[in-house]
PDB file of C-alpha atoms in Angstrom:
ATOM      1  CA  MET A   1      13.714  11.938   8.072  1.00 54.00           C
ATOM      2  CA  ILE A   2      12.307   8.631   8.974  1.00 59.00           C
ATOM      3  CA  LYS A   3      10.064   9.107  11.845  1.00 71.00           C
ATOM      4  CA  SER A   4       8.737   6.385  13.749  1.00 82.00           C
ATOM      5  CA  ARG A   5       5.432   6.178  15.749  1.00 84.00           C
ATOM      6  CA  GLU A   6       7.727   5.868  18.777  1.00 89.00           C
ATOM      7  CA  ILE A   7       9.808   9.257  17.949  1.00 91.00           C
ATOM      8  CA  VAL A   8       6.521  10.348  16.980  1.00 91.00           C
ATOM      9  CA  ARG A   9       4.252   9.820  20.127  1.00 92.00           C
ATOM     10  CA  ARG A  10       7.619  11.501  22.489  1.00 94.00           C
ATOM     11  CA  VAL A  11       7.309  14.484  20.186  1.00 94.00           C
ATOM     12  CA  THR A  12       3.540  14.617  21.249  1.00 94.00           C
ATOM     13  CA  GLN A  13       2.935  13.779  24.668  1.00 94.00           C
ATOM     14  CA  MET A  14       5.714  16.331  25.165  1.00 95.00           C
ATOM     15  CA  VAL A  15       3.282  18.713  23.210  1.00 95.00           C
ATOM     16  CA  VAL A  16       0.751  17.600  24.705  1.00 94.00           C
ATOM     17  CA  ASP A  17       2.732  18.031  28.274  1.00 94.00           C
ATOM     18  CA  LYS A  18       3.425  21.791  26.993  1.00 93.00           C
ATOM     19  CA  SER A  19       6.826  20.745  27.721  1.00 94.00           C
ATOM     20  CA  VAL A  20       7.384  21.544  24.139  1.00 94.00           C
ATOM     21  CA  SER A  21       5.460  24.709  21.367  1.00 95.00           C
ATOM     22  CA  ARG A  22       4.155  23.423  18.664  1.00 95.00           C
ATOM     23  CA  SER A  23       6.449  25.253  16.820  1.00 94.00           C
ATOM     24  CA  ALA A  24       9.981  23.416  18.368  1.00 95.00           C
ATOM     25  CA  ALA A  25       8.091  19.869  17.843  1.00 95.00           C
ATOM     26  CA  ALA A  26       7.475  21.164  14.679  1.00 94.00           C
ATOM     27  CA  GLU A  27      11.461  21.754  13.644  1.00 94.00           C
ATOM     28  CA  LEU A  28      12.131  18.238  15.931  1.00 92.00           C
ATOM     29  CA  LEU A  29       9.914  16.733  13.299  1.00 92.00           C
ATOM     30  CA  GLU A  30      11.021  18.618  10.505  1.00 91.00           C
ATOM     31  CA  THR A  31       6.872  19.121   9.627  1.00 93.00           C
ATOM     32  CA  SER A  32       5.178  21.639  10.088  1.00 94.00           C
ATOM     33  CA  ALA A  33       3.294  22.938  13.025  1.00 94.00           C
ATOM     34  CA  ARG A  34      -0.040  22.743  11.683  1.00 95.00           C
ATOM     35  CA  THR A  35       0.719  19.414  11.113  1.00 94.00           C
ATOM     36  CA  ILE A  36       1.384  19.189  14.842  1.00 94.00           C
ATOM     37  CA  SER A  37      -1.863  20.291  15.738  1.00 95.00           C
ATOM     38  CA  ASN A  38      -3.131  17.529  13.598  1.00 94.00           C
ATOM     39  CA  TYR A  39      -0.786  14.860  15.951  1.00 94.00           C
ATOM     40  CA  THR A  40      -2.238  16.556  18.821  1.00 95.00           C
ATOM     41  CA  ARG A  41      -5.532  16.661  18.282  1.00 95.00           C
ATOM     42  CA  ARG A  42      -5.449  12.533  17.186  1.00 94.00           C
ATOM     43  CA  TYR A  43      -3.038  11.980  19.738  1.00 94.00           C
ATOM     44  CA  LEU A  44      -6.077  13.797  22.565  1.00 94.00           C
ATOM     45  CA  ILE A  45      -9.200  11.744  21.116  1.00 95.00           C
ATOM     46  CA  TYR A  46      -7.421   8.377  19.543  1.00 93.00           C
ATOM     47  CA  GLY A  47      -4.038   8.308  22.326  1.00 92.00           C
ATOM     48  CA  ALA A  48      -1.691   6.732  20.238  1.00 89.00           C
ATOM     49  CA  TYR A  49      -3.625   4.742  18.018  1.00 90.00           C
ATOM     50  CA  GLY A  50      -3.592   8.162  16.224  1.00 90.00           C
ATOM     51  CA  LEU A  51      -0.515   8.432  14.916  1.00 89.00           C
ATOM     52  CA  VAL A  52      -0.567   5.300  12.856  1.00 86.00           C
ATOM     53  CA  ASP A  53      -0.059   7.330   9.466  1.00 80.00           C
ATOM     54  CA  ARG A  54      -2.897   4.681   7.033  1.00 79.00           C
ATOM     55  CA  ARG A  55      -1.838   6.275   4.138  1.00 76.00           C
ATOM     56  CA  HIS A  56      -2.554   3.305   1.622  1.00 70.00           C
ATOM     57  CA  GLY A  57      -0.090   2.592  -1.594  1.00 67.00           C
ATOM     58  CA  ASN A  58       0.783   0.076  -3.647  1.00 60.00           C
ATOM     59  CA  TYR A  59       4.776  -1.187  -2.466  1.00 61.00           C
ATOM     60  CA  ARG A  60       4.981  -3.787  -4.474  1.00 65.00           C
ATOM     61  CA  LYS A  61       7.674  -2.961  -6.562  1.00 74.00           C
ATOM     62  CA  LEU A  62       8.714  -4.831 -10.258  1.00 84.00           C
ATOM     63  CA  THR A  63      11.854  -6.969 -10.189  1.00 89.00           C
ATOM     64  CA  ALA A  64      14.110  -6.761 -13.044  1.00 90.00           C
ATOM     65  CA  GLU A  65      12.925  -9.645 -14.419  1.00 93.00           C
ATOM     66  CA  THR A  66       9.528  -8.744 -14.791  1.00 94.00           C
ATOM     67  CA  GLU A  67      10.696  -6.006 -16.174  1.00 93.00           C
ATOM     68  CA  GLN A  68      12.984  -7.727 -18.172  1.00 95.00           C
ATOM     69  CA  ARG A  69       9.698 -10.024 -18.955  1.00 95.00           C
ATOM     70  CA  ILE A  70       7.699  -7.343 -20.273  1.00 94.00           C
ATOM     71  CA  VAL A  71      10.377  -6.347 -23.018  1.00 94.00           C
ATOM     72  CA  GLU A  72      10.614  -8.680 -24.441  1.00 94.00           C
ATOM     73  CA  CYS A  73       6.869 -10.125 -24.864  1.00 93.00           C
ATOM     74  CA  LYS A  74       7.291  -6.654 -26.067  1.00 92.00           C
ATOM     75  CA  MET A  75       9.713  -6.257 -28.262  1.00 90.00           C
ATOM     76  CA  MET A  76       8.170 -10.158 -30.007  1.00 89.00           C
ATOM     77  CA  ASN A  77       5.578  -8.852 -31.110  1.00 84.00           C
ATOM     78  CA  PHE A  78       5.520  -4.793 -31.685  1.00 83.00           C
ATOM     79  CA  HIS A  79       2.433  -4.658 -31.773  1.00 85.00           C
ATOM     80  CA  ARG A  80       0.725  -6.125 -28.724  1.00 88.00           C
ATOM     81  CA  SER A  81      -0.573  -3.443 -26.080  1.00 91.00           C
ATOM     82  CA  ALA A  82       0.266  -2.389 -22.463  1.00 93.00           C
ATOM     83  CA  CYS A  83      -2.970  -4.972 -21.499  1.00 93.00           C
ATOM     84  CA  TRP A  84      -2.241  -7.786 -23.090  1.00 94.00           C
ATOM     85  CA  ILE A  85       1.343  -8.142 -22.050  1.00 94.00           C
ATOM     86  CA  ARG A  86       0.242  -8.518 -18.713  1.00 94.00           C
ATOM     87  CA  ASN A  87      -2.583 -11.120 -19.294  1.00 95.00           C
ATOM     88  CA  ARG A  88      -0.013 -12.538 -21.316  1.00 94.00           C
ATOM     89  CA  LEU A  89       2.440 -12.872 -19.492  1.00 94.00           C
ATOM     90  CA  ARG A  90      -0.270 -12.943 -16.383  1.00 93.00           C
ATOM     91  CA  LEU A  91       1.590 -10.124 -14.247  1.00 92.00           C
ATOM     92  CA  ASP A  92      -0.701  -9.006 -10.994  1.00 88.00           C
ATOM     93  CA  ILE A  93       0.696  -5.224 -11.904  1.00 89.00           C
ATOM     94  CA  SER A  94      -1.443  -2.950 -13.609  1.00 89.00           C
ATOM     95  CA  VAL A  95      -1.294  -2.157 -16.747  1.00 92.00           C
ATOM     96  CA  GLU A  96      -0.240   1.245 -16.097  1.00 91.00           C
ATOM     97  CA  SER A  97       2.955   0.339 -13.917  1.00 91.00           C
ATOM     98  CA  VAL A  98       3.182  -2.265 -16.977  1.00 93.00           C
ATOM     99  CA  ARG A  99       3.240   0.271 -19.871  1.00 93.00           C
ATOM    100  CA  GLN A 100       5.582   2.524 -17.815  1.00 92.00           C
ATOM    101  CA  VAL A 101       8.110   0.003 -18.409  1.00 93.00           C
ATOM    102  CA  LEU A 102       7.302   0.333 -22.329  1.00 92.00           C
ATOM    103  CA  VAL A 103       8.244   4.154 -21.548  1.00 91.00           C
ATOM    104  CA  LYS A 104      11.388   3.009 -19.680  1.00 90.00           C
ATOM    105  CA  TYR A 105      12.873   0.698 -22.512  1.00 90.00           C
ATOM    106  CA  ASN A 106      10.978   4.380 -25.814  1.00 89.00           C
ATOM    107  CA  LEU A 107       8.855   0.929 -26.208  1.00 89.00           C
ATOM    108  CA  ASN A 108       5.498   2.649 -26.026  1.00 84.00           C
ATOM    109  CA  GLY A 109       5.453   3.947 -29.419  1.00 74.00           C
ATOM    110  CA  ARG A 110       6.689   1.200 -31.739  1.00 59.00           C
ATOM    111  CA  THR A 111       4.852  -0.611 -33.894  1.00 55.00           C
ATOM    112  CA  TYR A 112       5.113  -2.322 -36.949  1.00 55.00           C
ATOM    113  CA  ARG A 113       2.585   0.162 -39.698  1.00 56.00           C
ATOM    114  CA  PRO A 114       0.160  -2.261 -41.760  1.00 56.00           C
ATOM    115  CA  ALA A 115       1.495  -3.881 -44.373  1.00 54.00           C
ATOM    116  CA  LEU A 116       0.555  -1.803 -47.728  1.00 59.00           C
ATOM    117  CA  PRO A 117      -2.220  -3.812 -49.787  1.00 62.00           C
ATOM    118  CA  ASN A 118      -0.183  -5.016 -53.699  1.00 62.00           C
ATOM    119  CA  ARG A 119      -1.405  -2.129 -55.963  1.00 63.00           C
ATOM    120  CA  VAL A 120      -2.139  -2.655 -59.693  1.00 63.00           C
ATOM    121  CA  VAL A 121      -1.472  -0.326 -62.097  1.00 61.00           C
ATOM    122  CA  SER A 122      -4.268  -0.394 -64.779  1.00 63.00           C
ATOM    123  CA  GLU A 123      -3.890   0.966 -68.507  1.00 58.00           C
TER     124      GLU A 123
END
């Protein structure tokens, strides 16, 4: 369930006013009573600003076009690494993201075997 900040604020305010119990609030927000306690504590200290979700993350998603460019680059030369591909295409993503695309298309471990030197059989 996606909880809007306003809904969380209203339910937390009801817990602070003691019009709703923590367990009832937890059921309303589909979370634990411990989370409601944390909301209440932060709300009492910081107000509504205390309920703002401050988690960070990289929400950038690779587009289908970028994935296709990564695959094409790998197909042109199987020896190239994810780091080389990222630098070659000037992508603003991590090497791990490029590697995950290669894994998705089963290209992560593909390389050609190095050519064996010509062996001369001497008699």
